[in-house]
Tab-separated table of C-alpha atoms and ligand atoms in Angstrom:
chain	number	residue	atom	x	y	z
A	7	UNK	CA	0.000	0.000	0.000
A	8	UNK	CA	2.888	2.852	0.767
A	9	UNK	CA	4.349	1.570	-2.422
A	10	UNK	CA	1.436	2.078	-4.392
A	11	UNK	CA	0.638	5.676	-2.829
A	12	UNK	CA	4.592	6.356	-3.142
A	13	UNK	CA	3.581	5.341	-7.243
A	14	UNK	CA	0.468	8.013	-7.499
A	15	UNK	CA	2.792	10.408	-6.128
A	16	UNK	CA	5.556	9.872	-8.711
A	17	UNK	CA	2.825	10.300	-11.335
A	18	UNK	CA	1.442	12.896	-9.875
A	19	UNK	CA	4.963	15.098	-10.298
A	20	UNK	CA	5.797	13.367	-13.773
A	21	UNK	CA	2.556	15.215	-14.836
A	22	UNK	CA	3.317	18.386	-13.273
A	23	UNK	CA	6.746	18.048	-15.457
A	24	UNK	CA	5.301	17.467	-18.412
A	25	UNK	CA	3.051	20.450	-17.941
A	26	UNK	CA	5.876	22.706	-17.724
A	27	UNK	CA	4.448	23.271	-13.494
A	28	UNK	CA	6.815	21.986	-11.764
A	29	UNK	CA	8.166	24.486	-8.527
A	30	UNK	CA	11.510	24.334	-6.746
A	31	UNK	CA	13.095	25.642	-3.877
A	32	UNK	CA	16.287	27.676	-3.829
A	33	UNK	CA	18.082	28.793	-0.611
A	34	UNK	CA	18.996	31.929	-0.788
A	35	UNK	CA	22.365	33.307	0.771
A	36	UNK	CA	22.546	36.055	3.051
A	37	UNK	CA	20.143	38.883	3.222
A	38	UNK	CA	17.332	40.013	0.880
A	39	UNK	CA	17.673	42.869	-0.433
A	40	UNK	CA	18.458	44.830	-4.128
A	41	UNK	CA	21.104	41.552	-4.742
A	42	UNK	CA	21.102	38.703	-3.464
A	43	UNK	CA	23.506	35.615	-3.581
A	44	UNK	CA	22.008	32.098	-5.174
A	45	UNK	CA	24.219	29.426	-6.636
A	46	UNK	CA	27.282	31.171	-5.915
A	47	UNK	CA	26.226	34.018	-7.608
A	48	UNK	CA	25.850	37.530	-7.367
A	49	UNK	CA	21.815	38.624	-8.989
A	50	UNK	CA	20.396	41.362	-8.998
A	51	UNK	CA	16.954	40.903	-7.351
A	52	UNK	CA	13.603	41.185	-9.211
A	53	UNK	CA	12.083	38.609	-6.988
A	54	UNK	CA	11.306	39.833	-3.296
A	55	UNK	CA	8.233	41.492	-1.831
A	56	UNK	CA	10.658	44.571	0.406
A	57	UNK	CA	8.973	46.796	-1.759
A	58	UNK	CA	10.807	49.938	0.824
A	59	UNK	CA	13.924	47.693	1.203
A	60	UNK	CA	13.057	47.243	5.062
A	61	UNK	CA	13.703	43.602	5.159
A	62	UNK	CA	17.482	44.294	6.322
A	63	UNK	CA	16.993	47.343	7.225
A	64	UNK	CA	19.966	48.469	9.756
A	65	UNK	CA	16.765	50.375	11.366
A	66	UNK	CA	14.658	47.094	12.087
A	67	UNK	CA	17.818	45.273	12.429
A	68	UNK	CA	19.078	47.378	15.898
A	69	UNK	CA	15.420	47.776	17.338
A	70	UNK	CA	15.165	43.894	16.759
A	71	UNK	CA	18.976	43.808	18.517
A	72	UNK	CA	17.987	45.872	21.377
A	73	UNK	CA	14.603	44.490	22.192
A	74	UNK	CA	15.947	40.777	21.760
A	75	UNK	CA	17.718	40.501	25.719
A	76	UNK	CA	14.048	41.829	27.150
A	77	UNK	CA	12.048	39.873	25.294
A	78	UNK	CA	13.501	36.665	23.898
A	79	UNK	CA	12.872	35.292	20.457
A	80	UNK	CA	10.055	32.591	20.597
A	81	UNK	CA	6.548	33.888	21.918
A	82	UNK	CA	6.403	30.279	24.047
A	83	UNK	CA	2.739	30.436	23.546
A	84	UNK	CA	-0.600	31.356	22.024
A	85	UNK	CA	-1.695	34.773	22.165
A	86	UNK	CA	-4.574	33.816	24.722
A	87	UNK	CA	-2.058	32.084	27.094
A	88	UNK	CA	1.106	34.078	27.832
A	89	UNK	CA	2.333	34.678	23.725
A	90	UNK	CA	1.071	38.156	23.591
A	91	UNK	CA	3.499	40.999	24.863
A	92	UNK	CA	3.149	44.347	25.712
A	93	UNK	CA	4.969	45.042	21.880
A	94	UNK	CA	1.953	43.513	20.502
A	95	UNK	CA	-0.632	45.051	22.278
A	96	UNK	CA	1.522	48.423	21.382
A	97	UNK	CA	1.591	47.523	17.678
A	98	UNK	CA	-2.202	47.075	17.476
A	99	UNK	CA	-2.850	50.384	19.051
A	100	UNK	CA	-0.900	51.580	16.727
A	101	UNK	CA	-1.923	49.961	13.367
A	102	UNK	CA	-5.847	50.895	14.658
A	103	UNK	CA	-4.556	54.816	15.646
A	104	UNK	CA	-2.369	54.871	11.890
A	105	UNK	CA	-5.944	53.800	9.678
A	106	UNK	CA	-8.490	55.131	11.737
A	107	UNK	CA	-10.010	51.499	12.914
A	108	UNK	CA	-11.124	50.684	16.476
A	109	UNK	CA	-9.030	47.864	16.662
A	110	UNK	CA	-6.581	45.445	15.348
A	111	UNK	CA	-5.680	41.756	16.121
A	112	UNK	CA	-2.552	40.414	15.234
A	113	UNK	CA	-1.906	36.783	13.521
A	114	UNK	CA	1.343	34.782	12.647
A	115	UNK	CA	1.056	35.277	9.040
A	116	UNK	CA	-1.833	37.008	6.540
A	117	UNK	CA	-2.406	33.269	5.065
A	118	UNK	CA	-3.460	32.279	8.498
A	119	UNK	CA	-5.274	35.694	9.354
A	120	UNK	CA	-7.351	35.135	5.610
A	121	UNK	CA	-7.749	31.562	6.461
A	122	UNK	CA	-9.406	31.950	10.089
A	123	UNK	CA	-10.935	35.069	9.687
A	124	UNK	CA	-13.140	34.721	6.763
A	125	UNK	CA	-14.643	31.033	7.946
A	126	UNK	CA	-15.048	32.994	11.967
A	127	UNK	CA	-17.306	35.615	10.169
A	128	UNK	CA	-19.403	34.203	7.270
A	129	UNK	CA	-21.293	30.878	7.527
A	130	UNK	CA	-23.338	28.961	5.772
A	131	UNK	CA	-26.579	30.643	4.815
A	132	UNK	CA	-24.265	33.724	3.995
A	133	UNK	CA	-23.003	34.801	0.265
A	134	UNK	CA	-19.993	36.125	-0.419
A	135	UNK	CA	-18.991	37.764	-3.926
A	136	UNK	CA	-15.113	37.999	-4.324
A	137	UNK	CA	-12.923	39.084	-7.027
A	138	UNK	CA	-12.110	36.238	-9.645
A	139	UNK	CA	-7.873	37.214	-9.115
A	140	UNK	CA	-8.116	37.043	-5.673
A	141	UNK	CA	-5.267	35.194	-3.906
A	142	UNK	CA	-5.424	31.699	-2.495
A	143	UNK	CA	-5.666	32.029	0.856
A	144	UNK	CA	-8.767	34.366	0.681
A	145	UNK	CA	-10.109	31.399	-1.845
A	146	UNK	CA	-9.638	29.459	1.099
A	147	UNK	CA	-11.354	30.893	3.282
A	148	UNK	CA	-14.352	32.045	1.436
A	149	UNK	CA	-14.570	27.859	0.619
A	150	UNK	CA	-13.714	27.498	4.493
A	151	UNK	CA	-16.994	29.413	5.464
A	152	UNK	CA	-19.373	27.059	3.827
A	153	UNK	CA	-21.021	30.405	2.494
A	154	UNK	CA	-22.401	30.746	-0.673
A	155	UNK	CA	-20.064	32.290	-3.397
A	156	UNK	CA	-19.689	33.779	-6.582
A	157	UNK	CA	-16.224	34.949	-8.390
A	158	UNK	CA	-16.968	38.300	-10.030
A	159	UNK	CA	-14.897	39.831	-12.932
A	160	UNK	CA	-11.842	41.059	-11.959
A	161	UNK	CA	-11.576	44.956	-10.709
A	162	UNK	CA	-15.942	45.383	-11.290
A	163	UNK	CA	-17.569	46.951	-8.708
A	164	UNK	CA	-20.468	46.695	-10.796
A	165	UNK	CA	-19.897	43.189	-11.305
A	166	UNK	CA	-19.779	42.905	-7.571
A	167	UNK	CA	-23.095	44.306	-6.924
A	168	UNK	CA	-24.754	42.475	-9.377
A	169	UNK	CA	-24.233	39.356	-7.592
A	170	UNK	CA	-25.016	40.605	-4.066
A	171	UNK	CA	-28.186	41.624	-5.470
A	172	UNK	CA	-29.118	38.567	-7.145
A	173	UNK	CA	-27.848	36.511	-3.690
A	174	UNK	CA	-30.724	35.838	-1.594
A	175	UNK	CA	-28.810	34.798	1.548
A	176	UNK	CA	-28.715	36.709	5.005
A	177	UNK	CA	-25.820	38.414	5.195
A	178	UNK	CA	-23.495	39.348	2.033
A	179	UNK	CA	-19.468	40.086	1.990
A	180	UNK	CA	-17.420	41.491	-0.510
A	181	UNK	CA	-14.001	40.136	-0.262
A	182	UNK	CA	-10.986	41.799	-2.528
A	183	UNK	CA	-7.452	42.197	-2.655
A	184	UNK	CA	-6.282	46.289	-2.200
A	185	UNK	CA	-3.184	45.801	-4.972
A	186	UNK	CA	-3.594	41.909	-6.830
A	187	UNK	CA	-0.676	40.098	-5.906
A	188	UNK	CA	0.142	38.719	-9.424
A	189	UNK	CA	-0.941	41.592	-11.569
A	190	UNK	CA	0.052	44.659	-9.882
A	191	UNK	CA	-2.907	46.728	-10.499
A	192	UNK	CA	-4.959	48.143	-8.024
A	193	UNK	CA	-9.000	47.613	-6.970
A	194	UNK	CA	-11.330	50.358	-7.570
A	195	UNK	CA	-11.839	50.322	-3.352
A	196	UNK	CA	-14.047	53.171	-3.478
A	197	UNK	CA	-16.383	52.193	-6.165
A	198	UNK	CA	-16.405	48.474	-4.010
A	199	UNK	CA	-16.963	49.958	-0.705
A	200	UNK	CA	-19.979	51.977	-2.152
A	201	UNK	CA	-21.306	48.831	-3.926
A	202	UNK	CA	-20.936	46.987	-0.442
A	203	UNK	CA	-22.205	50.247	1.625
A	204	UNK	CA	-25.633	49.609	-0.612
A	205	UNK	CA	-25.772	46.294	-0.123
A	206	UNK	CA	-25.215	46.541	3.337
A	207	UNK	CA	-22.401	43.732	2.851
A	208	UNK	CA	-19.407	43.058	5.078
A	209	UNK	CA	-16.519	44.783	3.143
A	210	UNK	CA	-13.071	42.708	3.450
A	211	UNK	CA	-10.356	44.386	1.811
A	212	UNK	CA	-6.835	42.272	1.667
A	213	UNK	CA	-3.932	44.577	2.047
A	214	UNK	CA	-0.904	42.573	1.956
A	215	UNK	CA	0.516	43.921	-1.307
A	216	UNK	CA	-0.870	47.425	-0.466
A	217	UNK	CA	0.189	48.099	2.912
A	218	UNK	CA	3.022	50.285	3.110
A	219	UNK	CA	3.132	51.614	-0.243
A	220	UNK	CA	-0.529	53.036	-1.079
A	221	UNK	CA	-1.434	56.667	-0.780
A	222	UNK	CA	0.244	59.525	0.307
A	223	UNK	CA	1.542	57.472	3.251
A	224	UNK	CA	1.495	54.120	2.429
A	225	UNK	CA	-1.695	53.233	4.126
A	226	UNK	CA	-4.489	54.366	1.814
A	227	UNK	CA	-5.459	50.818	1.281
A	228	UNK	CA	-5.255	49.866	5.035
A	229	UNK	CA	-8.212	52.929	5.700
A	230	UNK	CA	-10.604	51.571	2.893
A	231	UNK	CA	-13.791	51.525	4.410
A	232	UNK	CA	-17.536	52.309	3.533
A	233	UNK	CA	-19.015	54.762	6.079
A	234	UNK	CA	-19.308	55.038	9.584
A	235	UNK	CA	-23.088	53.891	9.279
A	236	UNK	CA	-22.418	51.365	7.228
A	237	UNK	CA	-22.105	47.468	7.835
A	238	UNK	CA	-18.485	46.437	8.855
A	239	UNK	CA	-15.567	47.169	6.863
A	240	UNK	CA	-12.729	44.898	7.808
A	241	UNK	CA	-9.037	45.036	6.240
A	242	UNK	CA	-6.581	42.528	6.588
A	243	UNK	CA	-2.455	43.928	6.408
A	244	UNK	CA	0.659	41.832	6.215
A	245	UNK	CA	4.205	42.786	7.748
A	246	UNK	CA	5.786	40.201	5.369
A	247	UNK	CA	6.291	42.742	2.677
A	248	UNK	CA	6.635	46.436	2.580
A	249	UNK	CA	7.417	46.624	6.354
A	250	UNK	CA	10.042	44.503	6.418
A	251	UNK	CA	9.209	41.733	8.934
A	252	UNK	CA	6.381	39.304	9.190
A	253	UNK	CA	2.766	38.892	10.638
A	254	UNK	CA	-0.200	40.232	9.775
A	255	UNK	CA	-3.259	42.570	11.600
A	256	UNK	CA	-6.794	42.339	10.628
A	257	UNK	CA	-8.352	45.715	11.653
A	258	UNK	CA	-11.733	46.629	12.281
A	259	UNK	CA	-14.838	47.878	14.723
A	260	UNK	CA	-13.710	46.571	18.793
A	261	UNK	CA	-16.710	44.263	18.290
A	262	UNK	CA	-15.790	42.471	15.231
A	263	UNK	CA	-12.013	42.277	16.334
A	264	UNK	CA	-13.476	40.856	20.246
A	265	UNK	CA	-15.338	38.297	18.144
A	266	UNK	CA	-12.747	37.352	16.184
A	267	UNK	CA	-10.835	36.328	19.442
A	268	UNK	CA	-13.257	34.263	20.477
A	269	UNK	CA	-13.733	32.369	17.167
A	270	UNK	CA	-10.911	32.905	14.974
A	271	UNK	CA	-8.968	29.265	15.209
A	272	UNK	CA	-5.816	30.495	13.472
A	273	UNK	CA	-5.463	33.213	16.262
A	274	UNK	CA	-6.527	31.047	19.150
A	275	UNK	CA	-4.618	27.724	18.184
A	276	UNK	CA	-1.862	29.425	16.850
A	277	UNK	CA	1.820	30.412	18.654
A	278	UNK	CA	1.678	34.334	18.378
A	279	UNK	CA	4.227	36.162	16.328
A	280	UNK	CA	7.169	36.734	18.302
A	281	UNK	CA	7.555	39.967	19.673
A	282	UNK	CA	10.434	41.033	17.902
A	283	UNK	CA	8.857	40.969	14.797
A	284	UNK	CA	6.023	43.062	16.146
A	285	UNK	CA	9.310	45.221	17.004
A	286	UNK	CA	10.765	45.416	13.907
A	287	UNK	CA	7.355	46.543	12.301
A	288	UNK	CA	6.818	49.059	14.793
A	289	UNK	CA	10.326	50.601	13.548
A	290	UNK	CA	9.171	50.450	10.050
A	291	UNK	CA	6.364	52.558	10.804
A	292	UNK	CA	8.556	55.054	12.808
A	293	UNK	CA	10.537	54.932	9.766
A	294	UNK	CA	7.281	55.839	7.191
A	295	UNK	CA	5.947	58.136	9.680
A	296	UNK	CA	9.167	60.147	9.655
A	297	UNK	CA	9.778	60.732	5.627
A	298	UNK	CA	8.054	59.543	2.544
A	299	UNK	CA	11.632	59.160	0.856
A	300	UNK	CA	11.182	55.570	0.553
A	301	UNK	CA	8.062	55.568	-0.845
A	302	UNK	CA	9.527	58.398	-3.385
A	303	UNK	CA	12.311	56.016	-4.591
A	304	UNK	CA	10.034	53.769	-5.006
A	305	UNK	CA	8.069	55.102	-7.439
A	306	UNK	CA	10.624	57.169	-8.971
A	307	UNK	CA	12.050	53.658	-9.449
A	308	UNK	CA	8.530	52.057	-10.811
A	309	UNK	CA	8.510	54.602	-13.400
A	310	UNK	CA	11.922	54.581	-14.715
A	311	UNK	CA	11.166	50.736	-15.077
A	312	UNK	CA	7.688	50.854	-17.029
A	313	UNK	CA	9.384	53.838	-19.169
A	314	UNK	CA	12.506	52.144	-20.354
A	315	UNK	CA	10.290	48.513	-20.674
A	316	UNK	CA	8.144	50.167	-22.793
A	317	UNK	CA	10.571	51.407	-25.165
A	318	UNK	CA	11.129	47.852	-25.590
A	319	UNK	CA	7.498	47.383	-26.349
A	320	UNK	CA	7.417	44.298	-23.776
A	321	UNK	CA	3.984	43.672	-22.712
A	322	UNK	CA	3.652	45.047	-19.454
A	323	UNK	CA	1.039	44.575	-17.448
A	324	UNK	CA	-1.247	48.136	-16.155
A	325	UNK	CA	0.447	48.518	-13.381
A	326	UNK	CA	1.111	51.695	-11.380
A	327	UNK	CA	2.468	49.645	-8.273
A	328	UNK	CA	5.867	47.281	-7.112
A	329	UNK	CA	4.408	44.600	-8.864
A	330	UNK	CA	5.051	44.852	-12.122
A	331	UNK	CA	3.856	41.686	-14.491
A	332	UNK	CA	5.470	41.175	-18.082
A	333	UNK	CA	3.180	38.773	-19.669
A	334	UNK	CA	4.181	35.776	-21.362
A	335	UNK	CA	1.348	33.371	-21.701
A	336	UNK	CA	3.158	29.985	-22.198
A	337	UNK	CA	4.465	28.431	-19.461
A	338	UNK	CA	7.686	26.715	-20.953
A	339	UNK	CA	8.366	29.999	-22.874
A	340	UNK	CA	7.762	31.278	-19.397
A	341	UNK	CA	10.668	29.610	-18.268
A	342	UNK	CA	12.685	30.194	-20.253
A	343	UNK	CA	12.958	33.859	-20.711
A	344	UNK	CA	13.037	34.099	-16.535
A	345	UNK	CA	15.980	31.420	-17.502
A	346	UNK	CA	17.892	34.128	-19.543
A	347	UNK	CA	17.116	36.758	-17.746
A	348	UNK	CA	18.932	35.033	-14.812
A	349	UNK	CA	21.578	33.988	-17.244
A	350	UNK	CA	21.925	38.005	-17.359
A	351	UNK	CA	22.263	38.665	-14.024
A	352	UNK	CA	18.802	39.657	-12.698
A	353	UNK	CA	16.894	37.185	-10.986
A	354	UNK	CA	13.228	37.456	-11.684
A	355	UNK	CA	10.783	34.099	-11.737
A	356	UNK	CA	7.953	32.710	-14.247
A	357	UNK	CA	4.260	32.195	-12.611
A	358	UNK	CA	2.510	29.867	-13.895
A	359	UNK	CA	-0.924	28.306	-13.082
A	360	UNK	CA	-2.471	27.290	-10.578
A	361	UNK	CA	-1.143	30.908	-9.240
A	362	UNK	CA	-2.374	33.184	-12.337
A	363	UNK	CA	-4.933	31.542	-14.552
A	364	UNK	CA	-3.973	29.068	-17.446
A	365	UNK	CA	-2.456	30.353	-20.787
A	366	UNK	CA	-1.504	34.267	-18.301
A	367	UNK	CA	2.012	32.759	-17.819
A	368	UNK	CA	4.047	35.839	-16.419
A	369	UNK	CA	7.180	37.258	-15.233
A	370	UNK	CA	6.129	38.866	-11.915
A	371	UNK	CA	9.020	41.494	-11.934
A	372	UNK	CA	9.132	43.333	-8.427
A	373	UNK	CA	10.719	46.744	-8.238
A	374	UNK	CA	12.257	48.105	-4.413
A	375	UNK	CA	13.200	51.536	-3.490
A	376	UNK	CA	16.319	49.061	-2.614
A	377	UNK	CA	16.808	49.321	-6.121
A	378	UNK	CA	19.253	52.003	-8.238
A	379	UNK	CA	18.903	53.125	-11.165
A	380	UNK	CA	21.585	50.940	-12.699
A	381	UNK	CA	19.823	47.774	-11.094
A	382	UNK	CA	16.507	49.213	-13.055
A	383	UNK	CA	19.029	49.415	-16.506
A	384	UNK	CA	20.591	46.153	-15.959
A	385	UNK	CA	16.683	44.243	-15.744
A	386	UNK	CA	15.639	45.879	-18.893
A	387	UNK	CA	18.591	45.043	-20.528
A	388	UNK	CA	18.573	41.677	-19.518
A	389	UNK	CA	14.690	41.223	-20.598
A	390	UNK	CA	15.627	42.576	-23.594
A	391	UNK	CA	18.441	39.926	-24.428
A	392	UNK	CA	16.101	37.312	-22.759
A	393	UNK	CA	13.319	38.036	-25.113
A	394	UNK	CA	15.903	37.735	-28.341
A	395	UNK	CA	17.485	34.492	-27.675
A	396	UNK	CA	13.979	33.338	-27.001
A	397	UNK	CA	13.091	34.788	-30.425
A	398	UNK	CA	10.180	36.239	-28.189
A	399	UNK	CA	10.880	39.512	-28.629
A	400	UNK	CA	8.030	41.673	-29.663
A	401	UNK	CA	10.258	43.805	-32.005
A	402	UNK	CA	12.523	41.226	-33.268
A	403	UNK	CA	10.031	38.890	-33.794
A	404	UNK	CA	11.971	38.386	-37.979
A	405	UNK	CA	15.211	37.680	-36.591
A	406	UNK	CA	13.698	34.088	-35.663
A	407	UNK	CA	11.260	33.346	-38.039
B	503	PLP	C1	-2.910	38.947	-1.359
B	503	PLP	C2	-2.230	38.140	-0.319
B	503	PLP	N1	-2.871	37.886	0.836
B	503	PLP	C3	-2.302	37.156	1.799
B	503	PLP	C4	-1.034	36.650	1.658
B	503	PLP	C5	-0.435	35.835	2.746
B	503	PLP	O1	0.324	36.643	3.569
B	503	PLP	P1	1.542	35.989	4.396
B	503	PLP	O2	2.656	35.863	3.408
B	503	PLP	O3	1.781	36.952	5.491
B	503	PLP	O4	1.071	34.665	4.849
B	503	PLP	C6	-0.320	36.885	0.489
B	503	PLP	C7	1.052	36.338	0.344
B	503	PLP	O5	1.748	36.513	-0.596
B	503	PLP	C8	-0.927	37.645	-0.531
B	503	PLP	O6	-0.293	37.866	-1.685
């Protein structure tokens, strides 16, 4: 019998290879950050989510030093029995004080906050409409709840609505992602929290990709909200990317956030974050709350990018954010142009489905106020030799006809 599972799961990966789907894992050396060392060599870094470069941070790096004799590494504990410390308690005052919320509750990881949070609020007999590109841990959770469901079209508020209205369940949610994690672009949160306001659904807006970088201050996503009179709004941030550390918050009224203690099982089963990390974010938002300089590089950054890639005529995705997709479509010619492209000197990776949908096989390029502007010169000039000895390139398609 082991053999014979052992067998199905041989197949199982000899499929995924032919497919062109296989993953693997690659151990990084050292720090992330604009480079980064793998195989012995020397890349420049397209790959990480330290959209402000606060990941190594010698900021979050000494408050992390200095708080690490007081408080230890490991939390020991769930946050209902002795995990939670005073830096976490401070941290959630101050992620509730920075987007105007009531309150905020903090979980080991936004996958785990997504996964117990959704399933704690909606039920069966609910309906919840969510956007078709959402990521998979809020596609987990909405299948979690045992609520009713629809996918709408991407980005369409309108689309939303439309299947609120025709949902004749008690209570409605409308679940989306503030920046989509594989595209880049951003949701239209106003026209959604409006559609939601007049349905008088639960609003739950994902923020991992947004927080830190949105707005004037990084935190525009992190407010979204429909009115003060309106049914709950609820927004869920991560610390794994733009701040620098990891952990999540999900943030909303005191009574949805007490409830959520009760009966969210990923925050009452689960070993808190350590405090440290709830250290290290509490720098980075020192650090945002100081200057905006960061957030400046980073966009001066995204926009050299999209310029000089689209002088190149590569088919960039409409993006105004970190995330900035080159589509590809195949999934082997996927490969191998994020092949080249390392072969350059830039690390940057293919997605490929299940992640995006089938036949949207991408680069998923990331940009970092880490970066310079000769890391920026060195990517497009490495796409653009990638996309030639592919013969992919969009202007020199004849050379390999
Ligand atoms: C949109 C979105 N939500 C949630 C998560 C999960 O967050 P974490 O990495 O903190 O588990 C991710 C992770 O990439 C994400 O892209």
């Amino acid at each position: 019998m082991p053999l014979a599972y052992r067998q199905r799961l041989g197949e199982a990966l000899r499929a995924i290879d032919r497919a062109h789907l296989r993953r693997w894992r690659e151990a990084r050396a050292g720090a992330q950050g604009a480079t980064c060392l793998a195989d012995g060599r020397t890349l420049r870094n397209f790959t990480s989510n330290d959209y402000l470069g606060l990941a190594a941070h010698p900021r979050l790096a000494a408050r992390v030093a200095a708080e690490l004799p007081a408080q230890g590494f490991g939390s020991g504990a769930s946050a209902l029995l002795s995990g939670r410390s005073s830096l976490h308690a401070e941290l959630e005052r101050r992620l509730a004080q920075l987007t105007g919320h009531d309150d905020a509750l903090l979980f080991s990881s936004g996958y785990l906050a997504n996964t117990g949070c959704l399933p704690a609020l909606a039920a069966r007999g609910d309906f919840i409409a969510h956007d078709r590109l959402n990521h998979a841990s809020l596609i987990d959770g909405v299948l979690a709840s045992g609520a009713a469901h629809r996918r709408y079209a991407h980005g369409d508020a309108a689309a939303a609505a439309a299947a609120i209205a025709a949902s004749a369940e008690r209570q409605a949610f409308l679940v989306t992602e503030s920046v989509f994690s594989m595209d880049g672009d951003v949701a239209p949160l106003d026209a959604l929290a409006h559609a939601a306001h007049r349905a008088g659904a639960v609003f739950y807006v994902d923020d991992a990709h947004g927080c830190g970088i949105l707005g004037a201050d990084g935190f525009a996503g992190a407010r979204a909200r429909t009115t003060d009179e309106g049914p709950e709004h609820v927004v869920m941030v991560t610390f794994g990317k733009a701040l620098g550390s990891s952990g999540a918050a999900v943030l909303g009224s005191a009574e949805l956030v007490d409830y959520l203690v009760q009966r969210a099982r990923t925050y009452v089963y689960d070993t808190a974050l350590p405090a440290v990390c709830a250290a290290a974010v509490l720098e980075a938002l020192d650090m945002l709350a100081e200057d905006t300089s960061l957030l400046s590089r980073l966009r001066t950054n995204i926009a050299h990018f999209r310029a000089a890639a689209a002088g190149l005529s590569l088919p960039l995705g409409a993006s105004s954010t970190p995330v900035q997709p080159i589509m590809i479509g195949d999934d082997a010619r996927a490969l191998a142009i994020a092949a080249a492209v390392r072969e350059a000197g830039c690390y940057v990776r293919a997605i490929r489905p299940p992640t995006v949908p089938r036949g949207t096989a991408r680069l998923r390029i990331v940009i970092s106020a880490a970066h310079g502007p000769a890391d920026i010169d060195a990517l497009v000039d490495a796409l653009d030799q990638a996309f030639t000895a592919t013969g992919s390139h969009p202007c020199r398609q004849d050379d390999h006809a």
